[in-house]
mmCIF file with all atom_site columns, N, CA and C in Angstrom:
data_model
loop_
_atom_site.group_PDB
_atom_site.id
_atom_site.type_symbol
_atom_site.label_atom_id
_atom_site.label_alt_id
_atom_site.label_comp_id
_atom_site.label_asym_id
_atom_site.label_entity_id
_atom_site.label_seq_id
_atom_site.pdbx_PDB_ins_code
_atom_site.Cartn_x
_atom_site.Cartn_y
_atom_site.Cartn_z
_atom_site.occupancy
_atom_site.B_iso_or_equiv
_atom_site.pdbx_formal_charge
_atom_site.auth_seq_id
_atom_site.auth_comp_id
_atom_site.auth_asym_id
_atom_site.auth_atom_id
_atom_site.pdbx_PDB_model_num
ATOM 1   N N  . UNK A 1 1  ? 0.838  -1.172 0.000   1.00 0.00 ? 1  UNK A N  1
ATOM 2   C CA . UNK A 1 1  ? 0.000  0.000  0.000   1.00 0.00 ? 1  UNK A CA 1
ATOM 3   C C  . UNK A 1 1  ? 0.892  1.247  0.000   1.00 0.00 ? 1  UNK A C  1
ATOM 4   N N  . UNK A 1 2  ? 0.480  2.655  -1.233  1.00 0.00 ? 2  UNK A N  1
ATOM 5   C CA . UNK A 1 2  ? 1.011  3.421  -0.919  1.00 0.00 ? 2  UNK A CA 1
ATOM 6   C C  . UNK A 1 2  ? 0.675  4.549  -0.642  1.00 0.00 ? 2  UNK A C  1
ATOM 7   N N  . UNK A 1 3  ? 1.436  5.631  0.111   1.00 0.00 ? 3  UNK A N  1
ATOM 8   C CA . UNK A 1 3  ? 0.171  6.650  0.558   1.00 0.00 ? 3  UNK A CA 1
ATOM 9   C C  . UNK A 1 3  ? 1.656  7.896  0.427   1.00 0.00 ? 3  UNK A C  1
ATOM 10  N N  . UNK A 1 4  ? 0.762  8.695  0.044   1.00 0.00 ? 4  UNK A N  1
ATOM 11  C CA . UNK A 1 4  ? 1.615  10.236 -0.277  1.00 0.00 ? 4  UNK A CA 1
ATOM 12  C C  . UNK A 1 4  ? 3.854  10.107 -0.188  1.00 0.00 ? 4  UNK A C  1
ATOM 13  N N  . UNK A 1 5  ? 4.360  8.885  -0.807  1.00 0.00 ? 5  UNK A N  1
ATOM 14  C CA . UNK A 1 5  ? 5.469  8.743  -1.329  1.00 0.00 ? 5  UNK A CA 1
ATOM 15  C C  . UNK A 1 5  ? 5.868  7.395  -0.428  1.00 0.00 ? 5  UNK A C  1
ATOM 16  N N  . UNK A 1 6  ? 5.450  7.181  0.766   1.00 0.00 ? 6  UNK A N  1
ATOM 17  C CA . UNK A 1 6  ? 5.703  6.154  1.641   1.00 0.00 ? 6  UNK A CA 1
ATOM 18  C C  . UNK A 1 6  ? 4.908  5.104  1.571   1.00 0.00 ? 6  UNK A C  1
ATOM 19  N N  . UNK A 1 7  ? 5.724  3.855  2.037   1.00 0.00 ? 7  UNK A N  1
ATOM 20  C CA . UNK A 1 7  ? 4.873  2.407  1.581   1.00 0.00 ? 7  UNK A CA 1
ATOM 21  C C  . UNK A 1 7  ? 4.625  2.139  3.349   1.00 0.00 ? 7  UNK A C  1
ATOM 22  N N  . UNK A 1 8  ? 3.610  1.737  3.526   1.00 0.00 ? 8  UNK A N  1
ATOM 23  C CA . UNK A 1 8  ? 3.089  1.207  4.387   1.00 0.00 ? 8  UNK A CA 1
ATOM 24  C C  . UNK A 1 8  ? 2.494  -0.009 4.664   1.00 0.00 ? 8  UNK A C  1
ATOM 25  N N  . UNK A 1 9  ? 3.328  -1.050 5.696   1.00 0.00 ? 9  UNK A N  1
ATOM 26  C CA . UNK A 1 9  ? 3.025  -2.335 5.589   1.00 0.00 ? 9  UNK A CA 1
ATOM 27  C C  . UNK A 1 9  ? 1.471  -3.006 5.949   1.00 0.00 ? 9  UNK A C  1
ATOM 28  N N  . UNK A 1 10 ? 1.619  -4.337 6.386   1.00 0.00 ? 10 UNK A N  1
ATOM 29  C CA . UNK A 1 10 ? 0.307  -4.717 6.483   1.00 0.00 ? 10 UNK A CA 1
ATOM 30  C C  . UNK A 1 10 ? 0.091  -4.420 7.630   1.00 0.00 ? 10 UNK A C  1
ATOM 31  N N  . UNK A 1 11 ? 0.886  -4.314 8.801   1.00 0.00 ? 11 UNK A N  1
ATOM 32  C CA . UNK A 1 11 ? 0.834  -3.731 10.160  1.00 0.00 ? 11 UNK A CA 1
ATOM 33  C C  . UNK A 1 11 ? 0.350  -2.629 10.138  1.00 0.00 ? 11 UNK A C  1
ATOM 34  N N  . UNK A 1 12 ? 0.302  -1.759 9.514   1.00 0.00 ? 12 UNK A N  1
ATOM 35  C CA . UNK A 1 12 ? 0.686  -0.085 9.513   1.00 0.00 ? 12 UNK A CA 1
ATOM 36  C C  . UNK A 1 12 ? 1.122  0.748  9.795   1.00 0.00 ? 12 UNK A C  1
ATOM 37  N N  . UNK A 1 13 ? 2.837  -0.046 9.426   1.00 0.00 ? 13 UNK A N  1
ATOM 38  C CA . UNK A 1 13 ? 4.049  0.480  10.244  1.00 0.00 ? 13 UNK A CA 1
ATOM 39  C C  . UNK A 1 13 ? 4.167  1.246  8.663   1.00 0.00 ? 13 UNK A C  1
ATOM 40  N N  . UNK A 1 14 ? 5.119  2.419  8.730   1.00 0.00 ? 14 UNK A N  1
ATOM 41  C CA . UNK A 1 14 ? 5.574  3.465  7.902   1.00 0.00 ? 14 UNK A CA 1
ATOM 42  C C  . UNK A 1 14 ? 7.029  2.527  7.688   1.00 0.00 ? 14 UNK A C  1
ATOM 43  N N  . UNK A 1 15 ? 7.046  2.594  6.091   1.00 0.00 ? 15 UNK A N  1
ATOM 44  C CA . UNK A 1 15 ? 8.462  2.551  5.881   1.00 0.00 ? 15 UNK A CA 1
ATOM 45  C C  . UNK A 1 15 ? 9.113  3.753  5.095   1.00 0.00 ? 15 UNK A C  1
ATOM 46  N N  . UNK A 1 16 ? 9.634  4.503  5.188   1.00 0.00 ? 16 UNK A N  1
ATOM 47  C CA . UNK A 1 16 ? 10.603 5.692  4.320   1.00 0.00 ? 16 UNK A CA 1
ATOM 48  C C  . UNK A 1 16 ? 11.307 5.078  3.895   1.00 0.00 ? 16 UNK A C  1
ATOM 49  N N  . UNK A 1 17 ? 12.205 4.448  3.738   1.00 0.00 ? 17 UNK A N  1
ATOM 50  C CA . UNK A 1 17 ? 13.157 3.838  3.152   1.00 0.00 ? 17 UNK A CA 1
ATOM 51  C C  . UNK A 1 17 ? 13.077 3.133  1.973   1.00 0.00 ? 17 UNK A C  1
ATOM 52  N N  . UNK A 1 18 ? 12.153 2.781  2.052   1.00 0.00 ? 18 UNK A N  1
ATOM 53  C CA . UNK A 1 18 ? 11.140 1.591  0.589   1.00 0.00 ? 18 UNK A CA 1
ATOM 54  C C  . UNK A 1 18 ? 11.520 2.956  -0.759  1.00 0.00 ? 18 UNK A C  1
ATOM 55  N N  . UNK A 1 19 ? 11.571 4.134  -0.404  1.00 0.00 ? 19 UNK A N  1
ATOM 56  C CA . UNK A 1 19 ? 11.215 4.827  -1.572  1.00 0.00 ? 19 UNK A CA 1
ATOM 57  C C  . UNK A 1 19 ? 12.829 5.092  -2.293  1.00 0.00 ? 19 UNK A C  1
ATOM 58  N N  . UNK A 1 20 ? 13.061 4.634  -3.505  1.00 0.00 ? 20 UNK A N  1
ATOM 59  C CA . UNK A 1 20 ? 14.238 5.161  -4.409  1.00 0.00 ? 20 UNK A CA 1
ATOM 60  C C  . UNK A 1 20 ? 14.341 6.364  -4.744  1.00 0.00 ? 20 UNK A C  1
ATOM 61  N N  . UNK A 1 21 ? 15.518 6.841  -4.120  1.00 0.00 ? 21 UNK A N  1
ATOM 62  C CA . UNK A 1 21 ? 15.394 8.426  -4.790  1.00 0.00 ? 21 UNK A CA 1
ATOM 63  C C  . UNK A 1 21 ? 15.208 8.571  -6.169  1.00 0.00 ? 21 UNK A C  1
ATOM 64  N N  . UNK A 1 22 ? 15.350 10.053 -6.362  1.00 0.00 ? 22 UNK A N  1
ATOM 65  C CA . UNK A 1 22 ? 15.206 9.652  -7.945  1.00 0.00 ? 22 UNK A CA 1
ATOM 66  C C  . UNK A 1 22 ? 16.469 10.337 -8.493  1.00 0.00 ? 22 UNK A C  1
ATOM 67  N N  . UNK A 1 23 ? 16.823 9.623  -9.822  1.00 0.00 ? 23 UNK A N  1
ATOM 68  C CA . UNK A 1 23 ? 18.428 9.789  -10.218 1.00 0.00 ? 23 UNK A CA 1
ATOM 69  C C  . UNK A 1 23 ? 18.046 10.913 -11.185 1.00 0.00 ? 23 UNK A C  1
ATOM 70  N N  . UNK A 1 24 ? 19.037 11.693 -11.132 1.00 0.00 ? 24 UNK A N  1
ATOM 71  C CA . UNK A 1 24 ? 19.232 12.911 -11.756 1.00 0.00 ? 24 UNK A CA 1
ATOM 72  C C  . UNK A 1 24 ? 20.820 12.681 -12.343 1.00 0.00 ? 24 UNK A C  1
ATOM 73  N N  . UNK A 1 25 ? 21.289 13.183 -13.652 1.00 0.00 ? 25 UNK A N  1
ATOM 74  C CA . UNK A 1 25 ? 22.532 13.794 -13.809 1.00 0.00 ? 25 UNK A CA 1
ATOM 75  C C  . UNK A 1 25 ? 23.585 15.078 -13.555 1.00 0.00 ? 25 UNK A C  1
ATOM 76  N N  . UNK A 1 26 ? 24.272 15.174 -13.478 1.00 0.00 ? 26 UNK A N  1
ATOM 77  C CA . UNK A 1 26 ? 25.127 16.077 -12.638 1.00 0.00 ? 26 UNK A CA 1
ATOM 78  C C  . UNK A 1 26 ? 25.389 16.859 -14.015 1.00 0.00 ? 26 UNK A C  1
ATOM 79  N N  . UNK A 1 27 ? 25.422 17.963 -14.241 1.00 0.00 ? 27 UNK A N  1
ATOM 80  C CA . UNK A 1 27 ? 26.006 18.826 -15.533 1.00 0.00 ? 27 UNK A CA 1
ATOM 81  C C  . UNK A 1 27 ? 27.163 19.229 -15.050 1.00 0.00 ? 27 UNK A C  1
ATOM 82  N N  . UNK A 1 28 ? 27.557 19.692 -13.722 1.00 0.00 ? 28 UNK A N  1
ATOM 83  C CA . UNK A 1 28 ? 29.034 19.803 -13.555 1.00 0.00 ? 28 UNK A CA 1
ATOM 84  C C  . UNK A 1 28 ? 30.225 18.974 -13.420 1.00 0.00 ? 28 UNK A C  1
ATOM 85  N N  . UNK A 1 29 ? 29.965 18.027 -13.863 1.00 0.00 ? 29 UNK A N  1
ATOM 86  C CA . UNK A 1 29 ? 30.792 16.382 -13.300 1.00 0.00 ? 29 UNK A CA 1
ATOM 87  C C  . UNK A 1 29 ? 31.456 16.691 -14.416 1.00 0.00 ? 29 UNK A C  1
ATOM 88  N N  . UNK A 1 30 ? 31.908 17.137 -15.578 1.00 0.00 ? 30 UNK A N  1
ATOM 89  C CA . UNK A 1 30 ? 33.201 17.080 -16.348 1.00 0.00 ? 30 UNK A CA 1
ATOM 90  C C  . UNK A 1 30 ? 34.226 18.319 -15.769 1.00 0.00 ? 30 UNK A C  1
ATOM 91  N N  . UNK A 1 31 ? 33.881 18.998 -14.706 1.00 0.00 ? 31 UNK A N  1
ATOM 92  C CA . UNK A 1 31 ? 35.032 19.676 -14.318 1.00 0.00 ? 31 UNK A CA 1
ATOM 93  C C  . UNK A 1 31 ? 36.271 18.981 -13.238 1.00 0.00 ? 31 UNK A C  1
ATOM 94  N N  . UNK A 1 32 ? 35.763 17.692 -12.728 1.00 0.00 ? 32 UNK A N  1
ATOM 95  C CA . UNK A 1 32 ? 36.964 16.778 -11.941 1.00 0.00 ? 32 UNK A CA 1
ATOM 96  C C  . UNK A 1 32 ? 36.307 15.579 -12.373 1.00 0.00 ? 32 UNK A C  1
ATOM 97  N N  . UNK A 1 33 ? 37.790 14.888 -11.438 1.00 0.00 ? 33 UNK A N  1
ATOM 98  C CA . UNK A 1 33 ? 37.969 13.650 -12.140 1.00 0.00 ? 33 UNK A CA 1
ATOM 99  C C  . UNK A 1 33 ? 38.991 13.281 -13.727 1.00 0.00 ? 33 UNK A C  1
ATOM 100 N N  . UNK A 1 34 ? 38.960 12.592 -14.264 1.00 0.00 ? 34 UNK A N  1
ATOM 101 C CA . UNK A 1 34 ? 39.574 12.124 -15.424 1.00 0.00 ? 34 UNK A CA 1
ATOM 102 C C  . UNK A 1 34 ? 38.723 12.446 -16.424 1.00 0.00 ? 34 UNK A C  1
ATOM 103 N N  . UNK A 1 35 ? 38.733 13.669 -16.720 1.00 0.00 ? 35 UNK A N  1
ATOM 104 C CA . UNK A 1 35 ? 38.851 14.043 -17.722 1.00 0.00 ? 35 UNK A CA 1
ATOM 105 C C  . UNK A 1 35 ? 39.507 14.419 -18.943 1.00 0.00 ? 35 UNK A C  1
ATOM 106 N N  . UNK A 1 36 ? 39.598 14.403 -20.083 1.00 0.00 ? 36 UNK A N  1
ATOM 107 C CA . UNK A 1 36 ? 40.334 14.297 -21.818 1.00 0.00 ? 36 UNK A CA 1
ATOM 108 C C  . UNK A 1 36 ? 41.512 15.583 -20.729 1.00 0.00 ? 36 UNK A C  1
ATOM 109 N N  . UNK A 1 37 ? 40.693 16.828 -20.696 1.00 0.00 ? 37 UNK A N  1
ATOM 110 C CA . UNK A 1 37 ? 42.065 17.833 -20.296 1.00 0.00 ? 37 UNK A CA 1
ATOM 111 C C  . UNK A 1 37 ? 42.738 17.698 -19.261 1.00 0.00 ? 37 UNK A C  1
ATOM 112 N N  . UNK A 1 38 ? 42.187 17.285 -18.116 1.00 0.00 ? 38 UNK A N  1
ATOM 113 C CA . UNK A 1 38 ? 42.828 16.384 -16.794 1.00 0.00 ? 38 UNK A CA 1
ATOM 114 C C  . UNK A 1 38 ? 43.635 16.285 -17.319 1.00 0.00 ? 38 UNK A C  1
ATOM 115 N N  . UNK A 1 39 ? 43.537 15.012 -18.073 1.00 0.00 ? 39 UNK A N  1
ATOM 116 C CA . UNK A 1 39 ? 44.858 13.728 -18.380 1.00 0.00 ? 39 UNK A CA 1
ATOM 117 C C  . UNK A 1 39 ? 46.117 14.500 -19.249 1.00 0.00 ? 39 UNK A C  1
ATOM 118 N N  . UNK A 1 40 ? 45.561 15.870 -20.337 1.00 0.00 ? 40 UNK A N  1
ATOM 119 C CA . UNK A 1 40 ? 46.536 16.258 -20.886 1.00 0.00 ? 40 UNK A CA 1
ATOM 120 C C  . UNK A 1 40 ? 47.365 17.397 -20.321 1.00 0.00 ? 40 UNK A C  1
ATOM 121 N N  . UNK A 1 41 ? 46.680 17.596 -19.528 1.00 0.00 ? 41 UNK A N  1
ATOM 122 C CA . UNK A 1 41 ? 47.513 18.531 -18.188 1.00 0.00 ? 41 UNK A CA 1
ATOM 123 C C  . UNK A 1 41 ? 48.481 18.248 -17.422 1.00 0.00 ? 41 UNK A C  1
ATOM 124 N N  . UNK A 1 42 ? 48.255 16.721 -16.993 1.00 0.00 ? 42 UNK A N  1
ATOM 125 C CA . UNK A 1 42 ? 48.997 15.677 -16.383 1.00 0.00 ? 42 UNK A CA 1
ATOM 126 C C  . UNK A 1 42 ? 50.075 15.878 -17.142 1.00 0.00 ? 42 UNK A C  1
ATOM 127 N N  . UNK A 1 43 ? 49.833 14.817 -17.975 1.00 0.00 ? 43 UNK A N  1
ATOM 128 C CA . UNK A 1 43 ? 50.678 14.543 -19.024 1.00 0.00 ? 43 UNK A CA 1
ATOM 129 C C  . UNK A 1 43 ? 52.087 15.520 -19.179 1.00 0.00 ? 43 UNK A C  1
ATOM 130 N N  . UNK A 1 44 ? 51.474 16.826 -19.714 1.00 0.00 ? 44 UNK A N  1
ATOM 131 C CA . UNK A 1 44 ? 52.199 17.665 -19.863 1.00 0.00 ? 44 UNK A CA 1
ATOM 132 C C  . UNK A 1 44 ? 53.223 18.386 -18.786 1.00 0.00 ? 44 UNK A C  1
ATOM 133 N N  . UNK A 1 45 ? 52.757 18.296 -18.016 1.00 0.00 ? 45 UNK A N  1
ATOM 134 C CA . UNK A 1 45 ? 53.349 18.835 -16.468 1.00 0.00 ? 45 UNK A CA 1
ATOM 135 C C  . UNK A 1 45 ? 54.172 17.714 -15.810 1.00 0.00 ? 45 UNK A C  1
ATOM 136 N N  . UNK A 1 46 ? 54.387 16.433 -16.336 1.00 0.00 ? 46 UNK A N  1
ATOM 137 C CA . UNK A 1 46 ? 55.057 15.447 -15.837 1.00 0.00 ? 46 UNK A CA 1
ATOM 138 C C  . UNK A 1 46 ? 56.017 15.032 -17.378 1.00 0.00 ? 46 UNK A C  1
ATOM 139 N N  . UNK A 1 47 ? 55.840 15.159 -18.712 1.00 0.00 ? 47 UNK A N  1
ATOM 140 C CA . UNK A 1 47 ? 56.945 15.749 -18.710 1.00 0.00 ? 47 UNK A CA 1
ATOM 141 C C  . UNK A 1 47 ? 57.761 17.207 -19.029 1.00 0.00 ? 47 UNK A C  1
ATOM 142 N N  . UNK A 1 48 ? 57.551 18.101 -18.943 1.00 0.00 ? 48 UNK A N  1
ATOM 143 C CA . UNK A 1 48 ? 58.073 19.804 -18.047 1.00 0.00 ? 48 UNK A CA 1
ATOM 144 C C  . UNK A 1 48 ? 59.077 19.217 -16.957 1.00 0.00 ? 48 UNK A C  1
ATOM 145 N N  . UNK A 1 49 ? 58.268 18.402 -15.796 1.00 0.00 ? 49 UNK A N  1
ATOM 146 C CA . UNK A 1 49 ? 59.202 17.854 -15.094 1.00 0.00 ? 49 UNK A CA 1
ATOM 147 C C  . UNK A 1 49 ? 60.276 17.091 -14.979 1.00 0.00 ? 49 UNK A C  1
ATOM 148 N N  . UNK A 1 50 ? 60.180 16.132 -16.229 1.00 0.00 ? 50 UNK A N  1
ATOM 149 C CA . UNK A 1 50 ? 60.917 15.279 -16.988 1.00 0.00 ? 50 UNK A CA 1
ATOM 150 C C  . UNK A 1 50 ? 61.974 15.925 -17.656 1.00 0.00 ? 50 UNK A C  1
ATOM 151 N N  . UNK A 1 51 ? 62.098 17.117 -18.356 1.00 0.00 ? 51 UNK A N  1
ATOM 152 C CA . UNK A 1 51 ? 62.849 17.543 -19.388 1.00 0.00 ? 51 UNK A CA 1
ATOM 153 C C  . UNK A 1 51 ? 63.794 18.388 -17.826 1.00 0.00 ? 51 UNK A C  1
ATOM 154 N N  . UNK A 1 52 ? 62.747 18.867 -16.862 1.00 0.00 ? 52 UNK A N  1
ATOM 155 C CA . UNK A 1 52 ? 63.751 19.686 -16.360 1.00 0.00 ? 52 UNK A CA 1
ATOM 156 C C  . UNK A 1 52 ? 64.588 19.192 -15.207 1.00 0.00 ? 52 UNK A C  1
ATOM 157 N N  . UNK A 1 53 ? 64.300 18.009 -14.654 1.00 0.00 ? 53 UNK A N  1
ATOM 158 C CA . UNK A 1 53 ? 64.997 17.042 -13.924 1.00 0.00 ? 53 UNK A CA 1
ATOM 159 C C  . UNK A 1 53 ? 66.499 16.320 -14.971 1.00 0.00 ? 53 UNK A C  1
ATOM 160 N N  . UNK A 1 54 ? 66.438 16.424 -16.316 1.00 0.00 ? 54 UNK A N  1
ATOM 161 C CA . UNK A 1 54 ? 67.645 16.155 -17.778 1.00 0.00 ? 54 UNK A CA 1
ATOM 162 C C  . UNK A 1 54 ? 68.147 17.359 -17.687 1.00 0.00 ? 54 UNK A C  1
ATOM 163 N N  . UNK A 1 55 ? 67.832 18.702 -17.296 1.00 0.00 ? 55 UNK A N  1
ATOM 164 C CA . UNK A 1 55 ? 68.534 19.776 -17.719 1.00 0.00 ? 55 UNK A CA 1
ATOM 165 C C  . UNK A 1 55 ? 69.390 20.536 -16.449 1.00 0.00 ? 55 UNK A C  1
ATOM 166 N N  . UNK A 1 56 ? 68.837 20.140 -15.596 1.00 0.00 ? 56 UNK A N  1
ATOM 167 C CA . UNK A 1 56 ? 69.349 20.244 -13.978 1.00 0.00 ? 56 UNK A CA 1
ATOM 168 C C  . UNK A 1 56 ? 70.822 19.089 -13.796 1.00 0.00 ? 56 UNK A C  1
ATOM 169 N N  . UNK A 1 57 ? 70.354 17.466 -14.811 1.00 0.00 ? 57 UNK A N  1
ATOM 170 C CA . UNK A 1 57 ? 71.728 16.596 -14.563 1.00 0.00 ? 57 UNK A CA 1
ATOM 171 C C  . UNK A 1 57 ? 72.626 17.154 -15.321 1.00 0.00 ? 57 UNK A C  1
ATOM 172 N N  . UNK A 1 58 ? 72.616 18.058 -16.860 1.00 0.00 ? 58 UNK A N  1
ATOM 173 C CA . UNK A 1 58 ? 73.131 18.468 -17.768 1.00 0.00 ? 58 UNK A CA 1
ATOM 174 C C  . UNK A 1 58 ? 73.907 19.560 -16.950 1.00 0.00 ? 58 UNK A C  1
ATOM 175 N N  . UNK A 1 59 ? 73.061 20.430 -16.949 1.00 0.00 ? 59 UNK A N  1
ATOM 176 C CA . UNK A 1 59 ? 74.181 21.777 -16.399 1.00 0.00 ? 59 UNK A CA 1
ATOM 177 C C  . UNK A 1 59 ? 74.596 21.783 -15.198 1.00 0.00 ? 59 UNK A C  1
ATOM 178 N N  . UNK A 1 60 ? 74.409 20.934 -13.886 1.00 0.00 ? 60 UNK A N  1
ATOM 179 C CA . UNK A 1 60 ? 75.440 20.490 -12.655 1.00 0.00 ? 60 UNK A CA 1
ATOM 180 C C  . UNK A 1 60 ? 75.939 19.752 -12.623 1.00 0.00 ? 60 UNK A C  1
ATOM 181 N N  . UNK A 1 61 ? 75.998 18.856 -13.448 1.00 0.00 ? 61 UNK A N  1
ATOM 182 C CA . UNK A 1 61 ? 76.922 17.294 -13.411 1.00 0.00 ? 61 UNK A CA 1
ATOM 183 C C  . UNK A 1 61 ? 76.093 16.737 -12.269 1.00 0.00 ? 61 UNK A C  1
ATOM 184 N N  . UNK A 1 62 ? 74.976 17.115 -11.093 1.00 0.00 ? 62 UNK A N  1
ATOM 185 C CA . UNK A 1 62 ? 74.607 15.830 -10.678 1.00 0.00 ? 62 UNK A CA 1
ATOM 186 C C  . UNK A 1 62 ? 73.318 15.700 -10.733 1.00 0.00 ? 62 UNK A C  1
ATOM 187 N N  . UNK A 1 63 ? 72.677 14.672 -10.024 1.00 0.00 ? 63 UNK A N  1
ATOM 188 C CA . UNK A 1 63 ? 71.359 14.252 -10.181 1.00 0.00 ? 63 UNK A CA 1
ATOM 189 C C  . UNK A 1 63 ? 70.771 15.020 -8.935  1.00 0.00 ? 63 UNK A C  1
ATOM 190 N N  . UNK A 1 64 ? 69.376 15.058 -8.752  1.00 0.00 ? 64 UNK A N  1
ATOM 191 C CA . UNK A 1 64 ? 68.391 15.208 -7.453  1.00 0.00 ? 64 UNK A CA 1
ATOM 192 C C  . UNK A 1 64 ? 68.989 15.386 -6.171  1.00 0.00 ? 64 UNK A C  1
ATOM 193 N N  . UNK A 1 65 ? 69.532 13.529 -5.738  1.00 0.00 ? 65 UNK A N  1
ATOM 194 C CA . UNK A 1 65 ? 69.956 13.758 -4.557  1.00 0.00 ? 65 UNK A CA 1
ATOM 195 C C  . UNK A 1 65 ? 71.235 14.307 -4.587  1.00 0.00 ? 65 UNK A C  1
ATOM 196 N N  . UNK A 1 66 ? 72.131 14.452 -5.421  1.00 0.00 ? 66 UNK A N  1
ATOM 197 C CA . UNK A 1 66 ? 73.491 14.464 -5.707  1.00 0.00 ? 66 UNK A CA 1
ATOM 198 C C  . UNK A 1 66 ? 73.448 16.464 -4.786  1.00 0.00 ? 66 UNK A C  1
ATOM 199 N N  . UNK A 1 67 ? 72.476 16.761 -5.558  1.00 0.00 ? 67 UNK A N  1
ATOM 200 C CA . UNK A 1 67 ? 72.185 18.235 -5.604  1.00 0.00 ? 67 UNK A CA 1
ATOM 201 C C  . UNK A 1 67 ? 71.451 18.814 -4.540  1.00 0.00 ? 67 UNK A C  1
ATOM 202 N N  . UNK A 1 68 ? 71.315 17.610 -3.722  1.00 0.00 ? 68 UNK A N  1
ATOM 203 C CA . UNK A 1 68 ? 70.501 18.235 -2.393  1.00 0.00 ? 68 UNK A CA 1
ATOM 204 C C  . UNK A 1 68 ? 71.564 17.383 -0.947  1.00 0.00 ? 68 UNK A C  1
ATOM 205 N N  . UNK A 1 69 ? 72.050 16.351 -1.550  1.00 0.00 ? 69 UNK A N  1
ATOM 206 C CA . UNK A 1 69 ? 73.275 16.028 -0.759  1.00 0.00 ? 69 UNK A CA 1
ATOM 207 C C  . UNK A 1 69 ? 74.483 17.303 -0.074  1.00 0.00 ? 69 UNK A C  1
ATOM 208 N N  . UNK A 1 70 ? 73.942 18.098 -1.407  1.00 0.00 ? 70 UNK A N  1
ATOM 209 C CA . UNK A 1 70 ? 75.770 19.287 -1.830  1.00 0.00 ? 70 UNK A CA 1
ATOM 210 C C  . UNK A 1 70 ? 75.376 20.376 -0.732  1.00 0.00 ? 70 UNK A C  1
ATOM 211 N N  . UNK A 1 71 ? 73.749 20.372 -0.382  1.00 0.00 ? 71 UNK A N  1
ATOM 212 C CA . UNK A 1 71 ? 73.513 21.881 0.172   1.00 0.00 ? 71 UNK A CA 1
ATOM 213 C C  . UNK A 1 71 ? 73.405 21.908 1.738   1.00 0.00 ? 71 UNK A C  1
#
């Protein structure tokens, strides 16, 4: 039996819970998460980091720790 959104048993105990919300879509959900530009943002910024972690071994002769060992 149902009465104004709630199901009510044969007892005539109230259940709320019986009822499924109702699903809606989110229109802002492509601003986080994995998204196409996310990933090419990533991407890009890891290697930036890449080229400049090669250009740091190039012009000091050492690596990372070599260069944080020295200071």
């Amino acid at each position: 039996m149902r009465s104004s959104g709630s199901i009510v048993d044969d007892q005539g105990k109230m259940n709320n819970f019986a009822v499924e919300p109702k699903i809606y879509v989110d229109e802002q959900g492509d601003r986080t998460g994995f998204t196409p530009y996310s990933e090419l943002l990533n991407g890009r910024l890891a290697m930036i980091g890449f080229i400049s972690l090669i250009a740091l071994e190039v012009f000091t002769g050492h690596g990372v720790f070599g260069l944080l060992s020295s200071l």
